[in-house]
Amino acid sequence: MSLLLILIGILVAGSLGLLLWAAGHGSASPKQQGINSLVPDLNCEHVTNLSQIRQALDAKDLEYISGKLPSSKTRRFRKERSQVVLKYLRGLKEDFDRLIDTAQIVASLSPEVEAKEEWKRFKLAARFRLNYEMARIKFTVGSPAFPKLENLANILTSLEMDLERVMTEITLSGLTPGESGSAQG
Amino acid sequence: MPVLHKILWGLNITLEIGVPFLMVWKKQHRAFPAVFAYLVLNLSQAAAIYVAYRWKGYVSWPAFWTYWISQAIVVVARWAAVCELCLVILGQFKGIWALTWRVLALIGGGSLLFAVGLGGHDFLKLVTTFDLGLEMSMAMVLVVFFSFARYYKIAIQNPLRSMGIAFCLYSLFRALNDSVLQIFLRRYTATWSLVDEVTYLATLILIGSATYVLGSEASRKVVLLPRAAYSELAPQISNRLQLLNMRLDEILRSKQAGKT
């Protein structure tokens, strides 16, 4: 079999897979309801649970429990704590995805975009996803250092506030698009 | 000509006549002039090939040249139809369209050069290689286009999506078919022709049904945001992402992570 046929075959198979992924989703995006509907999406639901999570993972609690309970129960307690953190991390990722989605929609509805800026965001988001997966694997083994997670949550909260502020400014200036969506000629 | 070929030929001709008529009836020929021109040119090609086969025989040089010269015209027309489709879907999103068309032009040109570079250099192979290159570049452009649309959360109307998928699948299968033809040449001609007819039939069915549905769907107008929104937000988001990545890096490097 020739090299050309093998290469074209791989290329065609890859393209079919990519086409299925890219064109396969038929659901309407938030953009169909207009940019106004994006504002409630900016709420970082999971970041707001930070204080409860912090309380649940207090190191003193673990020390106290370790002293009072047998080691098997302490292990179970630690495992449950680890699961709580993993759930929280997953929540942070959801908040991050929501904010990134909003950023993409803002870019798509802008009359001008910077190729450099788009490429930079694409790379950074890809790196975040990769880092997140690695962190998730690492935390699956045991419970994490909580202060580091707090840093992540703070960055997400301030990003949410920035986005919200810009959206409010747009709404107040009366320039908010009433309707948007895909075009048909 | 075998019976299966005759049936497929008949079905193709029926749809090649029917779909442009449907476009005129639904008044879509004004909205999609390049798609309409492509369908009409394809019908003309079928007529030209039929005449060549009838007068000079199925396996003859005049038939060969009639096919490939008309094919060059039809492929260029299909390229125009693909560009038109991309423009109709993304054209109103001025900012990302300006970015997308440049990327698509690069990818289209790159794919064409890649395929032509890989192809053989003898006379017969060059014709099919060039065809293969054009098909490959069209398919790549559409795949990247759909990826862009998904990345930017652009809602594409289902009929337009079907049309894009139809063109993309047709180009992909034709590219594969052409590369097999390159190796087996005349021994594969009959099968190549059969595969081509089947894929084109499927394409026409998709375009026809898309045209039928499209007329009944109301068009939507995109209202863009003020320039300041992007220029203010984009750098801030990038900075925050950079910070997030730095923190995640710290967590990953931390000795405490993963320990109680």
CSV table of C-alpha atoms in Angstrom, one decimal:
chain,number,residue,atom,x,y,z
A,1,MET,CA,0.0,0.0,0.0
A,2,SER,CA,1.4,3.4,-0.9
A,3,LEU,CA,2.4,6.1,1.6
A,4,LEU,CA,-0.1,8.5,0.0
A,5,LEU,CA,-3.0,6.1,0.6
A,6,ILE,CA,-2.0,5.5,4.2
A,7,LEU,CA,-1.6,9.3,4.9
A,8,ILE,CA,-4.8,10.2,3.2
A,9,GLY,CA,-6.6,7.4,5.0
A,10,ILE,CA,-5.3,8.7,8.4
A,11,LEU,CA,-6.2,12.3,7.4
A,12,VAL,CA,-9.7,11.3,6.3
A,13,ALA,CA,-10.3,9.3,9.5
A,14,GLY,CA,-9.1,12.1,11.7
A,15,SER,CA,-11.1,14.7,9.8
A,16,LEU,CA,-14.3,12.5,10.1
A,17,GLY,CA,-13.8,12.3,13.8
A,18,LEU,CA,-13.2,16.1,14.1
A,19,LEU,CA,-16.2,16.8,11.9
A,20,LEU,CA,-18.3,14.6,14.1
A,21,TRP,CA,-17.1,16.5,17.2
A,22,ALA,CA,-17.3,20.0,15.7
A,23,ALA,CA,-20.6,19.7,13.7
A,24,GLY,CA,-22.3,17.0,15.7
A,25,HIS,CA,-23.8,19.1,18.5
A,26,GLY,CA,-27.1,20.5,17.4
A,27,SER,CA,-28.2,22.2,20.6
A,28,ALA,CA,-28.7,25.9,20.7
A,29,SER,CA,-26.0,27.9,22.3
A,30,PRO,CA,-26.7,30.7,24.9
A,31,LYS,CA,-26.0,33.2,22.1
A,32,GLN,CA,-29.4,32.4,20.6
A,33,GLN,CA,-31.1,34.0,23.5
A,34,GLY,CA,-28.9,37.2,23.3
A,35,ILE,CA,-26.1,38.5,25.4
A,36,ASN,CA,-28.4,39.4,28.2
A,37,SER,CA,-28.9,35.8,29.1
A,38,LEU,CA,-25.1,35.5,29.6
A,39,VAL,CA,-25.0,37.7,32.7
A,40,PRO,CA,-26.6,35.2,35.1
A,41,ASP,CA,-24.1,32.6,33.7
A,42,LEU,CA,-21.3,34.7,35.1
A,43,ASN,CA,-22.1,33.6,38.7
A,44,CYS,CA,-19.4,31.3,40.0
A,45,GLU,CA,-21.7,29.0,42.0
A,46,HIS,CA,-19.0,26.8,43.4
A,47,VAL,CA,-16.5,29.5,44.4
A,48,THR,CA,-19.1,30.8,46.9
A,49,ASN,CA,-18.9,27.5,48.9
A,50,LEU,CA,-15.3,28.2,49.7
A,51,SER,CA,-15.9,29.0,53.5
A,52,GLN,CA,-17.9,25.8,54.1
A,53,ILE,CA,-15.3,23.7,52.3
A,54,ARG,CA,-12.6,25.4,54.3
A,55,GLN,CA,-14.4,24.6,57.5
A,56,ALA,CA,-15.0,21.0,56.5
A,57,LEU,CA,-11.4,20.5,55.8
A,58,ASP,CA,-10.0,22.1,58.9
A,59,ALA,CA,-6.8,20.4,59.9
A,60,LYS,CA,-7.7,20.6,63.6
A,61,ASP,CA,-10.8,18.5,62.9
A,62,LEU,CA,-8.6,15.8,61.4
A,63,GLU,CA,-6.3,15.8,64.3
A,64,TYR,CA,-9.2,15.6,66.8
A,65,ILE,CA,-10.8,12.7,64.8
A,66,SER,CA,-7.5,10.9,64.5
A,67,GLY,CA,-7.1,10.9,68.2
A,68,LYS,CA,-10.6,9.8,69.0
A,69,LEU,CA,-11.4,7.2,66.2
A,70,PRO,CA,-9.7,3.9,65.2
A,71,SER,CA,-7.4,4.1,62.2
A,72,SER,CA,-9.9,2.4,59.8
A,73,LYS,CA,-12.5,5.1,60.5
A,74,THR,CA,-9.9,7.8,60.3
A,75,ARG,CA,-8.9,6.5,56.8
A,76,ARG,CA,-12.5,6.6,55.8
A,77,PHE,CA,-12.8,10.1,57.1
A,78,ARG,CA,-9.7,11.2,55.1
A,79,LYS,CA,-11.1,9.6,52.0
A,80,GLU,CA,-14.4,11.4,52.4
A,81,ARG,CA,-12.5,14.7,52.9
A,82,SER,CA,-10.5,14.0,49.7
A,83,GLN,CA,-13.8,13.4,47.8
A,84,VAL,CA,-15.1,16.7,49.1
A,85,VAL,CA,-12.0,18.5,47.7
A,86,LEU,CA,-12.3,16.7,44.4
A,87,LYS,CA,-15.9,17.7,44.1
A,88,TYR,CA,-14.9,21.3,44.9
A,89,LEU,CA,-12.1,21.2,42.3
A,90,ARG,CA,-14.6,19.9,39.8
A,91,GLY,CA,-16.9,22.8,40.7
A,92,LEU,CA,-14.1,25.3,40.2
A,93,LYS,CA,-13.6,23.8,36.7
A,94,GLU,CA,-17.3,24.2,35.9
A,95,ASP,CA,-17.1,27.9,37.0
A,96,PHE,CA,-13.9,28.3,34.9
A,97,ASP,CA,-15.6,26.7,31.8
A,98,ARG,CA,-18.6,29.0,32.2
A,99,LEU,CA,-16.4,32.1,32.3
A,100,ILE,CA,-14.4,31.0,29.3
A,101,ASP,CA,-17.6,30.3,27.4
A,102,THR,CA,-18.7,33.9,28.2
A,103,ALA,CA,-15.3,35.2,27.0
A,104,GLN,CA,-15.7,33.2,23.7
A,105,ILE,CA,-19.1,34.6,23.1
A,106,VAL,CA,-17.9,38.2,23.8
A,107,ALA,CA,-15.1,37.6,21.3
A,108,SER,CA,-17.5,36.2,18.7
A,109,LEU,CA,-19.9,39.2,19.1
A,110,SER,CA,-17.0,41.8,18.8
A,111,PRO,CA,-16.5,43.7,15.6
A,112,GLU,CA,-12.8,43.3,16.0
A,113,VAL,CA,-10.7,40.6,17.6
A,114,GLU,CA,-6.9,40.3,18.1
A,115,ALA,CA,-5.5,37.1,16.7
A,116,LYS,CA,-2.7,37.2,19.2
A,117,GLU,CA,-5.1,37.6,22.1
A,118,GLU,CA,-7.3,34.7,20.9
A,119,TRP,CA,-4.3,32.4,20.4
A,120,LYS,CA,-3.0,33.3,23.9
A,121,ARG,CA,-6.4,32.6,25.5
A,122,PHE,CA,-6.7,29.3,23.6
A,123,LYS,CA,-3.2,28.2,24.8
A,124,LEU,CA,-3.9,29.3,28.4
A,125,ALA,CA,-7.2,27.6,28.5
A,126,ALA,CA,-5.7,24.4,27.1
A,127,ARG,CA,-2.9,24.6,29.7
A,128,PHE,CA,-5.4,25.1,32.5
A,129,ARG,CA,-7.4,22.0,31.4
A,130,LEU,CA,-4.2,20.0,31.3
A,131,ASN,CA,-3.1,21.2,34.7
A,132,TYR,CA,-6.5,20.7,36.2
A,133,GLU,CA,-6.5,17.0,35.0
A,134,MET,CA,-3.1,16.5,36.5
A,135,ALA,CA,-4.1,18.2,39.8
A,136,ARG,CA,-7.3,16.0,39.9
A,137,ILE,CA,-5.2,12.9,39.5
A,138,LYS,CA,-2.8,14.0,42.2
A,139,PHE,CA,-5.7,14.8,44.6
A,140,THR,CA,-7.3,11.5,44.0
A,141,VAL,CA,-4.4,9.9,45.9
A,142,GLY,CA,-5.0,11.9,49.1
A,143,SER,CA,-6.3,15.3,50.3
A,144,PRO,CA,-4.8,18.5,49.0
A,145,ALA,CA,-3.2,21.5,50.6
A,146,PHE,CA,-6.2,23.7,51.0
A,147,PRO,CA,-4.7,27.2,50.9
A,148,LYS,CA,-3.6,26.6,47.2
A,149,LEU,CA,-7.1,25.8,46.2
A,150,GLU,CA,-8.2,29.0,47.9
A,151,ASN,CA,-5.9,30.9,45.6
A,152,LEU,CA,-7.6,29.4,42.6
A,153,ALA,CA,-11.0,30.3,43.9
A,154,ASN,CA,-10.0,33.9,44.5
A,155,ILE,CA,-8.7,34.3,40.9
A,156,LEU,CA,-12.0,32.9,39.6
A,157,THR,CA,-14.1,35.2,41.8
A,158,SER,CA,-12.2,38.3,40.7
A,159,LEU,CA,-12.5,37.3,37.0
A,160,GLU,CA,-16.3,36.8,37.5
A,161,MET,CA,-16.5,40.3,39.1
A,162,ASP,CA,-14.6,41.8,36.1
A,163,LEU,CA,-16.8,40.2,33.6
A,164,GLU,CA,-19.9,41.2,35.5
A,165,ARG,CA,-18.7,44.8,35.7
A,166,VAL,CA,-18.1,45.0,31.9
A,167,MET,CA,-21.5,43.4,31.2
A,168,THR,CA,-23.2,45.8,33.5
A,169,GLU,CA,-21.5,48.7,31.8
A,170,ILE,CA,-22.6,47.5,28.4
A,171,THR,CA,-26.2,47.1,29.7
A,172,LEU,CA,-26.2,50.5,31.3
A,173,SER,CA,-24.8,52.2,28.1
A,174,GLY,CA,-27.9,50.8,26.3
A,175,LEU,CA,-25.7,49.1,23.7
A,176,THR,CA,-26.6,45.6,24.7
A,177,PRO,CA,-27.7,43.6,21.7
A,178,GLY,CA,-31.3,42.6,21.8
A,179,GLU,CA,-31.0,39.5,19.9
A,180,SER,CA,-28.2,37.5,18.3
A,181,GLY,CA,-27.5,34.2,16.8
A,182,SER,CA,-26.5,32.5,13.6
A,183,ALA,CA,-27.2,34.2,10.4
A,184,GLN,CA,-28.8,32.9,7.3
A,185,GLY,CA,-28.6,34.9,4.1
B,1,MET,CA,-22.7,0.1,-18.5
B,2,PRO,CA,-23.8,-2.2,-15.5
B,3,VAL,CA,-27.4,-2.0,-14.2
B,4,LEU,CA,-26.3,-0.5,-10.9
B,5,HIS,CA,-24.4,2.3,-12.7
B,6,LYS,CA,-27.5,3.0,-14.8
B,7,ILE,CA,-29.8,3.2,-11.7
B,8,LEU,CA,-27.3,5.5,-9.9
B,9,TRP,CA,-26.9,7.7,-13.0
B,10,GLY,CA,-30.6,8.0,-13.3
B,11,LEU,CA,-31.1,8.9,-9.6
B,12,ASN,CA,-28.2,11.4,-9.8
B,13,ILE,CA,-29.6,13.1,-12.9
B,14,THR,CA,-33.1,13.3,-11.3
B,15,LEU,CA,-31.6,15.0,-8.2
B,16,GLU,CA,-29.2,17.2,-10.2
B,17,ILE,CA,-32.2,18.6,-12.0
B,18,GLY,CA,-34.5,18.6,-9.0
B,19,VAL,CA,-32.3,20.3,-6.4
B,20,PRO,CA,-31.6,23.5,-8.5
B,21,PHE,CA,-35.4,23.7,-9.3
B,22,LEU,CA,-36.1,23.3,-5.6
B,23,MET,CA,-33.7,26.2,-4.9
B,24,VAL,CA,-35.4,28.4,-7.4
B,25,TRP,CA,-38.8,27.4,-6.0
B,26,LYS,CA,-37.7,28.2,-2.4
B,27,LYS,CA,-36.0,31.4,-3.7
B,28,GLN,CA,-32.7,30.2,-2.2
B,29,HIS,CA,-30.8,30.7,-5.4
B,30,ARG,CA,-30.5,34.4,-4.6
B,31,ALA,CA,-29.2,33.8,-1.1
B,32,PHE,CA,-26.8,31.1,-2.2
B,33,PRO,CA,-25.7,32.0,-5.8
B,34,ALA,CA,-22.5,30.0,-5.6
B,35,VAL,CA,-24.2,26.9,-4.4
B,36,PHE,CA,-26.8,27.3,-7.1
B,37,ALA,CA,-24.1,27.8,-9.8
B,38,TYR,CA,-22.3,24.7,-8.6
B,39,LEU,CA,-25.4,22.6,-8.9
B,40,VAL,CA,-26.1,23.9,-12.4
B,41,LEU,CA,-22.5,23.4,-13.5
B,42,ASN,CA,-22.6,19.9,-12.2
B,43,LEU,CA,-25.7,19.2,-14.2
B,44,SER,CA,-24.0,20.6,-17.3
B,45,GLN,CA,-21.0,18.4,-16.6
B,46,ALA,CA,-23.2,15.4,-16.5
B,47,ALA,CA,-24.7,16.4,-19.9
B,48,ALA,CA,-21.2,16.9,-21.4
B,49,ILE,CA,-19.9,13.6,-20.1
B,50,TYR,CA,-23.0,11.8,-21.4
B,51,VAL,CA,-22.4,13.2,-24.9
B,52,ALA,CA,-18.7,12.3,-24.8
B,53,TYR,CA,-19.4,8.7,-23.6
B,54,ARG,CA,-22.1,8.3,-26.2
B,55,TRP,CA,-20.0,9.5,-29.2
B,56,LYS,CA,-16.5,8.4,-28.3
B,57,GLY,CA,-17.1,5.5,-25.9
B,58,TYR,CA,-16.7,5.1,-22.1
B,59,VAL,CA,-13.0,4.4,-22.3
B,60,SER,CA,-11.5,6.9,-24.7
B,61,TRP,CA,-9.2,10.0,-24.5
B,62,PRO,CA,-12.0,12.5,-25.5
B,63,ALA,CA,-14.2,11.1,-22.7
B,64,PHE,CA,-11.2,11.3,-20.3
B,65,TRP,CA,-10.5,14.9,-21.2
B,66,THR,CA,-14.1,15.9,-21.2
B,67,TYR,CA,-14.5,14.5,-17.7
B,68,TRP,CA,-11.4,16.0,-16.1
B,69,ILE,CA,-11.7,19.5,-17.7
B,70,SER,CA,-15.3,19.8,-16.7
B,71,GLN,CA,-14.3,18.4,-13.3
B,72,ALA,CA,-11.8,21.2,-12.8
B,73,ILE,CA,-14.6,23.8,-13.5
B,74,VAL,CA,-17.0,22.0,-11.1
B,75,VAL,CA,-14.4,21.7,-8.3
B,76,VAL,CA,-13.7,25.4,-8.5
B,77,ALA,CA,-17.4,26.1,-8.4
B,78,ARG,CA,-17.7,23.8,-5.3
B,79,TRP,CA,-14.8,25.8,-3.7
B,80,ALA,CA,-16.8,28.9,-4.3
B,81,ALA,CA,-19.9,27.3,-2.8
B,82,VAL,CA,-18.0,26.2,0.3
B,83,CYS,CA,-16.6,29.8,0.7
B,84,GLU,CA,-20.1,31.2,0.3
B,85,LEU,CA,-21.5,28.8,3.0
B,86,CYS,CA,-18.7,29.8,5.4
B,87,LEU,CA,-19.4,33.5,4.7
B,88,VAL,CA,-23.2,33.1,5.2
B,89,ILE,CA,-22.7,31.3,8.6
B,90,LEU,CA,-19.9,33.4,10.0
B,91,GLY,CA,-19.9,36.6,8.0
B,92,GLN,CA,-22.0,38.6,10.4
B,93,PHE,CA,-19.6,37.9,13.2
B,94,LYS,CA,-17.2,40.4,11.8
B,95,GLY,CA,-14.4,40.0,14.3
B,96,ILE,CA,-13.9,36.3,14.2
B,97,TRP,CA,-14.7,36.1,10.5
B,98,ALA,CA,-11.7,38.3,9.8
B,99,LEU,CA,-9.6,35.9,11.8
B,100,THR,CA,-11.3,32.7,10.5
B,101,TRP,CA,-10.9,33.3,6.8
B,102,ARG,CA,-7.2,33.9,7.1
B,103,VAL,CA,-6.7,30.7,9.0
B,104,LEU,CA,-9.0,28.8,6.5
B,105,ALA,CA,-7.0,30.3,3.5
B,106,LEU,CA,-3.8,29.0,5.1
B,107,ILE,CA,-5.2,25.6,5.8
B,108,GLY,CA,-6.7,25.3,2.4
B,109,GLY,CA,-3.5,26.3,0.6
B,110,GLY,CA,-1.4,24.1,2.9
B,111,SER,CA,-3.6,21.0,2.3
B,112,LEU,CA,-3.5,21.5,-1.5
B,113,LEU,CA,0.3,21.8,-1.5
B,114,PHE,CA,0.7,18.8,0.8
B,115,ALA,CA,-1.5,16.6,-1.4
B,116,VAL,CA,0.1,17.7,-4.7
B,117,GLY,CA,3.6,17.3,-3.1
B,118,LEU,CA,2.8,13.7,-2.1
B,119,GLY,CA,1.2,12.8,-5.5
B,120,GLY,CA,3.0,11.2,-8.4
B,121,HIS,CA,4.5,13.2,-11.2
B,122,ASP,CA,3.5,11.3,-14.3
B,123,PHE,CA,0.9,12.8,-16.6
B,124,LEU,CA,-2.1,10.6,-15.5
B,125,LYS,CA,-1.4,10.8,-11.8
B,126,LEU,CA,-1.0,14.6,-11.9
B,127,VAL,CA,-4.6,15.2,-12.9
B,128,THR,CA,-6.0,13.0,-10.1
B,129,THR,CA,-3.4,14.3,-7.6
B,130,PHE,CA,-4.6,17.9,-8.3
B,131,ASP,CA,-8.2,16.8,-7.9
B,132,LEU,CA,-7.2,15.0,-4.7
B,133,GLY,CA,-5.4,18.1,-3.4
B,134,LEU,CA,-8.4,20.3,-4.1
B,135,GLU,CA,-10.8,17.9,-2.4
B,136,MET,CA,-8.5,17.5,0.6
B,137,SER,CA,-8.2,21.3,1.0
B,138,MET,CA,-11.9,21.8,0.8
B,139,ALA,CA,-12.5,19.1,3.4
B,140,MET,CA,-9.9,20.5,5.8
B,141,VAL,CA,-11.3,24.0,5.4
B,142,LEU,CA,-14.8,22.8,6.4
B,143,VAL,CA,-13.6,20.7,9.3
B,144,VAL,CA,-11.6,23.7,10.7
B,145,PHE,CA,-14.5,26.0,10.0
B,146,PHE,CA,-16.9,23.8,12.0
B,147,SER,CA,-14.2,23.6,14.8
B,148,PHE,CA,-14.0,27.4,14.9
B,149,ALA,CA,-17.8,27.7,15.0
B,150,ARG,CA,-17.9,25.3,17.9
B,151,TYR,CA,-15.1,27.0,19.7
B,152,TYR,CA,-16.8,30.4,19.5
B,153,LYS,CA,-20.3,28.9,20.4
B,154,ILE,CA,-21.8,30.0,17.1
B,155,ALA,CA,-25.2,28.5,16.6
B,156,ILE,CA,-25.4,27.2,13.1
B,157,GLN,CA,-28.9,26.6,11.6
B,158,ASN,CA,-29.4,22.9,11.0
B,159,PRO,CA,-30.0,23.2,7.2
B,160,LEU,CA,-26.7,25.1,6.8
B,161,ARG,CA,-24.9,22.6,9.0
B,162,SER,CA,-26.3,19.8,6.8
B,163,MET,CA,-25.1,21.6,3.7
B,164,GLY,CA,-21.6,22.0,5.2
B,165,ILE,CA,-21.4,18.4,6.3
B,166,ALA,CA,-22.6,17.3,2.9
B,167,PHE,CA,-19.8,19.2,1.1
B,168,CYS,CA,-17.2,18.0,3.7
B,169,LEU,CA,-18.2,14.3,3.5
B,170,TYR,CA,-18.2,14.5,-0.3
B,171,SER,CA,-14.8,16.0,-0.4
B,172,LEU,CA,-13.4,13.5,2.1
B,173,PHE,CA,-14.7,10.5,0.3
B,174,ARG,CA,-13.6,11.8,-3.1
B,175,ALA,CA,-10.1,12.4,-1.7
B,176,LEU,CA,-10.0,8.8,-0.5
B,177,ASN,CA,-11.4,7.6,-3.7
B,178,ASP,CA,-8.8,9.6,-5.7
B,179,SER,CA,-5.9,8.3,-3.7
B,180,VAL,CA,-7.1,4.7,-4.3
B,181,LEU,CA,-7.5,5.5,-8.0
B,182,GLN,CA,-3.9,6.8,-8.1
B,183,ILE,CA,-2.6,3.4,-7.1
B,184,PHE,CA,-4.8,1.1,-9.1
B,185,LEU,CA,-5.6,3.4,-12.0
B,186,ARG,CA,-7.6,1.8,-14.8
B,187,ARG,CA,-8.3,-1.4,-12.8
B,188,TYR,CA,-10.2,0.7,-10.3
B,189,THR,CA,-12.0,3.1,-12.7
B,190,ALA,CA,-15.3,1.3,-12.6
B,191,THR,CA,-15.4,1.1,-8.8
B,192,TRP,CA,-14.2,4.7,-8.5
B,193,SER,CA,-17.0,5.8,-10.6
B,194,LEU,CA,-19.5,3.8,-8.6
B,195,VAL,CA,-18.3,5.2,-5.2
B,196,ASP,CA,-18.3,8.7,-6.7
B,197,GLU,CA,-21.9,8.4,-7.8
B,198,VAL,CA,-23.0,7.0,-4.4
B,199,THR,CA,-21.3,9.8,-2.4
B,200,TYR,CA,-22.6,12.5,-4.8
B,201,LEU,CA,-26.1,11.1,-4.5
B,202,ALA,CA,-25.9,11.3,-0.7
B,203,THR,CA,-24.6,14.9,-1.0
B,204,LEU,CA,-27.5,15.9,-3.3
B,205,ILE,CA,-30.0,14.4,-0.9
B,206,LEU,CA,-28.5,16.4,2.0
B,207,ILE,CA,-28.3,19.6,0.0
B,208,GLY,CA,-31.8,19.1,-1.3
B,209,SER,CA,-33.4,18.5,2.1
B,210,ALA,CA,-31.4,21.4,3.6
B,211,THR,CA,-32.8,23.7,0.8
B,212,TYR,CA,-36.3,22.4,1.5
B,213,VAL,CA,-36.1,23.2,5.2
B,214,LEU,CA,-34.1,26.4,5.0
B,215,GLY,CA,-36.8,28.4,3.3
B,216,SER,CA,-39.2,27.9,6.2
B,217,GLU,CA,-36.7,29.1,8.9
B,218,ALA,CA,-36.6,32.7,9.7
B,219,SER,CA,-33.2,34.4,9.3
B,220,ARG,CA,-31.6,36.0,12.4
B,221,LYS,CA,-29.6,39.2,12.5
B,222,VAL,CA,-26.5,39.4,14.7
B,223,VAL,CA,-26.1,42.6,16.7
B,224,LEU,CA,-22.4,43.1,17.7
B,225,LEU,CA,-21.1,44.4,21.0
B,226,PRO,CA,-19.3,47.7,21.3
B,227,ARG,CA,-15.6,47.5,20.5
B,228,ALA,CA,-14.6,48.4,24.1
B,229,ALA,CA,-16.1,45.2,25.5
B,230,TYR,CA,-13.6,43.0,23.8
B,231,SER,CA,-10.6,45.3,24.2
B,232,GLU,CA,-11.3,45.6,27.9
B,233,LEU,CA,-12.1,42.0,28.6
B,234,ALA,CA,-9.8,39.9,26.5
B,235,PRO,CA,-6.5,41.0,28.1
B,236,GLN,CA,-8.0,40.7,31.6
B,237,ILE,CA,-9.2,37.1,30.9
B,238,SER,CA,-5.8,36.2,29.6
B,239,ASN,CA,-4.1,37.6,32.7
B,240,ARG,CA,-6.4,35.7,35.0
B,241,LEU,CA,-5.9,32.5,33.1
B,242,GLN,CA,-2.2,33.0,33.4
B,243,LEU,CA,-2.6,33.4,37.2
B,244,LEU,CA,-4.8,30.4,37.4
B,245,ASN,CA,-2.2,28.3,35.5
B,246,MET,CA,0.5,29.6,37.8
B,247,ARG,CA,-1.5,28.6,40.9
B,248,LEU,CA,-2.2,25.2,39.4
B,249,ASP,CA,1.5,24.8,38.7
B,250,GLU,CA,2.2,25.6,42.3
B,251,ILE,CA,-0.3,23.0,43.5
B,252,LEU,CA,1.2,20.4,41.2
B,253,ARG,CA,4.7,21.2,42.4
B,254,SER,CA,3.7,21.4,46.0
B,255,LYS,CA,4.9,18.6,48.3
B,256,GLN,CA,1.8,19.0,50.4
B,257,ALA,CA,-0.6,18.2,47.5
B,258,GLY,CA,-2.0,14.7,47.7
B,259,LYS,CA,-0.9,14.3,51.4
B,260,THR,CA,-3.0,14.7,54.5
